[in-house]
Short mmCIF file of C-alpha atoms in Angstrom, two decimals:
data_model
loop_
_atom_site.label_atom_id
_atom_site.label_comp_id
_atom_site.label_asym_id
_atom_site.label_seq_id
_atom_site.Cartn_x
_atom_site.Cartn_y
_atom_site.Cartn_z
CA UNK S 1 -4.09 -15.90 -11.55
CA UNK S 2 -6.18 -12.92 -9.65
CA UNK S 3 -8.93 -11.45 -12.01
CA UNK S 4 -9.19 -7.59 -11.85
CA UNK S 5 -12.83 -6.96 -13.29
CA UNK S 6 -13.01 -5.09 -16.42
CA UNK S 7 -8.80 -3.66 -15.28
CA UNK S 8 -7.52 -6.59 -16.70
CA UNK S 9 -5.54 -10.18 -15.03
CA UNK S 10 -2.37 -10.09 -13.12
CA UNK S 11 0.23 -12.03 -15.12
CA UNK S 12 3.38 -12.00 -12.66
CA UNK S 13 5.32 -9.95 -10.31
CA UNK S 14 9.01 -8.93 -11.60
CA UNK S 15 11.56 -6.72 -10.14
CA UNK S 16 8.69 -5.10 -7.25
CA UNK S 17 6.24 -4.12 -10.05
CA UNK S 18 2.93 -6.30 -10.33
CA UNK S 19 2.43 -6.85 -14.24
CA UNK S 20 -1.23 -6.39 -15.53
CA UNK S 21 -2.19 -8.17 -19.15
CA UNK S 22 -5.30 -5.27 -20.39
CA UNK S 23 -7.33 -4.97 -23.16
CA UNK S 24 -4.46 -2.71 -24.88
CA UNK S 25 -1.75 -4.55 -23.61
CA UNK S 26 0.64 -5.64 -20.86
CA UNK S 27 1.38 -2.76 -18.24
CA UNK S 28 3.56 -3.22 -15.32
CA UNK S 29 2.54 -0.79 -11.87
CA UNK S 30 5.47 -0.65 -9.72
CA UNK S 31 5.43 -0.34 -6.26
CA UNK S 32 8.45 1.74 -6.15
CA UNK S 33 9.01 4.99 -5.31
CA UNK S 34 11.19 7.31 -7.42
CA UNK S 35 12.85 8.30 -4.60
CA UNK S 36 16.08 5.90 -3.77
CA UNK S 37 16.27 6.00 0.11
CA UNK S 38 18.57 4.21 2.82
CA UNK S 39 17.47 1.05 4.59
CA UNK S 40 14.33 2.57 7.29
CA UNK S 41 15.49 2.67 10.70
CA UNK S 42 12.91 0.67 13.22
CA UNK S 43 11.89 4.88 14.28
CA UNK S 44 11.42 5.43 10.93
CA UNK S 45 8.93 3.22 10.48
CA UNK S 46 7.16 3.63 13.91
CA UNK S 47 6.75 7.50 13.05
CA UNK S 48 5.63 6.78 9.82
CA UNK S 49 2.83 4.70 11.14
CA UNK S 50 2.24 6.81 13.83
CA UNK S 51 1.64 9.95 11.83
CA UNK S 52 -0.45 8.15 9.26
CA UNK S 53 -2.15 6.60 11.97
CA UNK S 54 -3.02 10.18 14.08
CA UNK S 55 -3.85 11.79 10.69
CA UNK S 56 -6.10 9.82 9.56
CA UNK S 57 -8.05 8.77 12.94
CA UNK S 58 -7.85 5.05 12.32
CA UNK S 59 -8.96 2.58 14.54
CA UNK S 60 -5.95 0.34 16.76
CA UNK S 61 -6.81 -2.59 14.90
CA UNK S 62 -5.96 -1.47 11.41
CA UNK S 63 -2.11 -1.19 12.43
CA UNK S 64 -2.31 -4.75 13.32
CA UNK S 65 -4.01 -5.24 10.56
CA UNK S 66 -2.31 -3.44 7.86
CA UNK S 67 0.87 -5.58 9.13
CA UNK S 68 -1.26 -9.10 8.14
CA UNK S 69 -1.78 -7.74 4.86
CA UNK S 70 1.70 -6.82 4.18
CA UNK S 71 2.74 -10.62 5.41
CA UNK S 72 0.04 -11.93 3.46
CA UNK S 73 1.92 -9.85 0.65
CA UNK S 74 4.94 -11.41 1.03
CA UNK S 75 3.90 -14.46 1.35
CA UNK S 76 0.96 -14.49 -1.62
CA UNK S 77 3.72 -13.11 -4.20
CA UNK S 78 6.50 -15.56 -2.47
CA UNK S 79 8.49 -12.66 -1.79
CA UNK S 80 8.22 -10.82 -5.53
CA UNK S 81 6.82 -7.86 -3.52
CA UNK S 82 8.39 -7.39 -0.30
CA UNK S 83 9.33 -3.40 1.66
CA UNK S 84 12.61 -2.28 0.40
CA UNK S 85 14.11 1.25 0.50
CA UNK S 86 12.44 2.35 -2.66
CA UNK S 87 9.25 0.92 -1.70
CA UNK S 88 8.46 1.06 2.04
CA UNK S 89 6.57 3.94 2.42
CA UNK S 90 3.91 2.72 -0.54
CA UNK S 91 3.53 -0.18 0.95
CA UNK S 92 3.06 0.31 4.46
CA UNK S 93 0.55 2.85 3.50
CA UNK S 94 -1.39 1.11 0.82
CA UNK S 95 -1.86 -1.62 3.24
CA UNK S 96 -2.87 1.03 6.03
CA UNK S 97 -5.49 2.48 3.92
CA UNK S 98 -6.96 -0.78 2.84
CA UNK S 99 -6.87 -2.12 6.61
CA UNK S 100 -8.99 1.35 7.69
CA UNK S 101 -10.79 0.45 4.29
CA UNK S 102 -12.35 -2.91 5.58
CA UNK S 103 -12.03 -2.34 9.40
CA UNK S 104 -12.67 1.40 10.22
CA UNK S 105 -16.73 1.69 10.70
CA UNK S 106 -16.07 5.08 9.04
CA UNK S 107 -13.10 5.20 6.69
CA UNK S 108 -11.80 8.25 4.68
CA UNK S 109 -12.24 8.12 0.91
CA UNK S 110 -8.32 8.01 -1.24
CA UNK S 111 -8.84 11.61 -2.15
CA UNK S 112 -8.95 11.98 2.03
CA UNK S 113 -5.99 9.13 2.56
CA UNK S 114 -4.18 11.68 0.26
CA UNK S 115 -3.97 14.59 2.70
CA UNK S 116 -3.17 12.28 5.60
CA UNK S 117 0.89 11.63 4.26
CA UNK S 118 3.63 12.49 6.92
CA UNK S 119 5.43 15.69 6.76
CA UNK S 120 7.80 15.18 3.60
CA UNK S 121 6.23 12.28 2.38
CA UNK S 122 3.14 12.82 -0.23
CA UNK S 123 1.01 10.35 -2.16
CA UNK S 124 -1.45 11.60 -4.70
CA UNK S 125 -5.10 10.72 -5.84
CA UNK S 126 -3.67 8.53 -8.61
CA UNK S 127 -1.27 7.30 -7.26
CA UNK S 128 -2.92 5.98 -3.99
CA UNK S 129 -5.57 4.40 -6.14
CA UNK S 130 -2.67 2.52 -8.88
CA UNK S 131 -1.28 1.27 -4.76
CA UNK S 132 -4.89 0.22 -4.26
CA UNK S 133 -5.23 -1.42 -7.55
CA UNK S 134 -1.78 -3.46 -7.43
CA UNK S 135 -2.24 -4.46 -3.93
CA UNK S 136 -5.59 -5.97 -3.86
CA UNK S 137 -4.63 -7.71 -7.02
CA UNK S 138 -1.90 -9.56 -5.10
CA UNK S 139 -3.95 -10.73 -2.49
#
């Protein structure tokens, strides 16, 4: 079990939400979005990065990167959090702003990640930082 300083302990993963046990409770974050979408096509995803990428000056490395962490992901949740079509887009870029987080000599602050989305795509302040939160606590 991953310890989340004074946020609370991660109890389990179920149905692509990460499931906290708090002082008030037992909250579950989901990494879903509330928008249902069709399976990404490869373009998809390569403009996606791309834009994120460009708009938020990363370095090359943190694509590279940002694709360990989402293995690692996988692999550290054995497949409880994986990219779907609900869930793609907050992965890929949670994992993209933490990459730029511990690799970029300079990187942007969340409130900064949150003006970088692609055109149609928007993530805010809260929810980048919930992304942050559930991520780090899988790894």
């Amino acid at each position: 079990m991953h310890s989340l300083n004074k946020q609370g302990s991660i109890q389990g993963i179920q149905d692509g939400s990460v499931i906290f046990r708090t002082g008030s409770g037992i909250e579950a974050l989901s990494l879903e979005s509330a928008v249902e979408s069709a399976v990404p096509s490869l373009d998809d995803i390569t403009n996606f990065y791309r834009d994120v990428f460009r708009r938020s000056q990363m370095e090359a490395d943190c694509i590279v990167m940002s694709l360990i962490y989402i293995e690692r992901l996988i692999k550290d949740t054995n497949g409880g959090v994986r990219p779907r079509p609900s869930n793609w887009r907050s992965i890929l870029f949670s994992c993209m702003v933490m990459s730029s987080k511990v690799w970029d000599d300079l990187s942007m602050w969340n409130a900064d990640f949150s003006q970088t989305c692609p055109r149609g795509v928007s993530f805010s302040l809260q929810r980048i930082n919930e992304l942050e939160l559930a991520v780090l606590g899988c790894l």
